Amino acid sequence: MDGCIFCKIASGEIPSNTIYEDDDFRVILDLGPATKGHALVLPKAHYADLFEIPEETLAGAAAVGKKVAATMKKTLGCDGLNLVQNNGEAAGQTVMHFHLHVIPRYKNDGQHILWKPTSPTPEELVAIRDEILKG
Ligand code: AMP
Ligand code: ZN
């Protein structure tokens, strides 16, 4: 897509620190990493987000993320790993080309990727379930 920076990076038009590439995906190091090794799985085709990406491409991105995660566990010796995928500004998406974050985690790395839990009542949970399911 014209003007999309991740399209240009995925195609190789803009150089990146690539750690994996195949016909459909490129995995690059994030320029503003949360931790050492933070990478982004980019499909080479343009999809804005989870709602646009076809299921088989999503499955492919997950498989590539798994491969890269296994490599990082071995080579970086991370203690854990988050897969994160943001959709929409409200969820923190800043680049509107689908990407899967692969974030190696280290004990005491000082990052805050997990959420703050809330405490709905059992009745509120039932109401939320019903709202989701009402179609
Ligand atoms: P998100 O907030 O989920 O849309 O994530 C966008 C990510 O892309 C952020 O972690 C940025 O640091 C990263 N980013 C933005 N531009 C570039 C770039 N040119 N090369 C590598 N990473 C980038
Ligand atoms: Zn794009």
Coordinates of N, CA and C and ligand atoms in Angstrom, one line a residue, residues 1 4 6-7 46 97, ligand 2:
M1 N 0.8 -1.2 0.0 CA 0.0 0.0 0.0 C 0.9 1.2 0.0
C4 N 2.7 3.2 3.1 CA 2.8 2.4 4.3 C 4.2 2.0 4.6
F6 N 5.5 0.0 6.8 CA 5.8 -1.5 7.0 C 5.7 -2.2 5.7
C7 N 4.9 -1.8 4.7 CA 4.9 -2.4 3.4 C 6.3 -2.2 2.8
H46 N -0.3 -6.1 2.5 CA -0.8 -5.1 3.5 C -2.2 -5.5 4.0
H97 N -0.4 -1.4 9.8 CA -0.1 -2.5 8.9 C 0.1 -3.7 10.0
Ligands
ZN2 ZN 1.4 -1.8 4.7

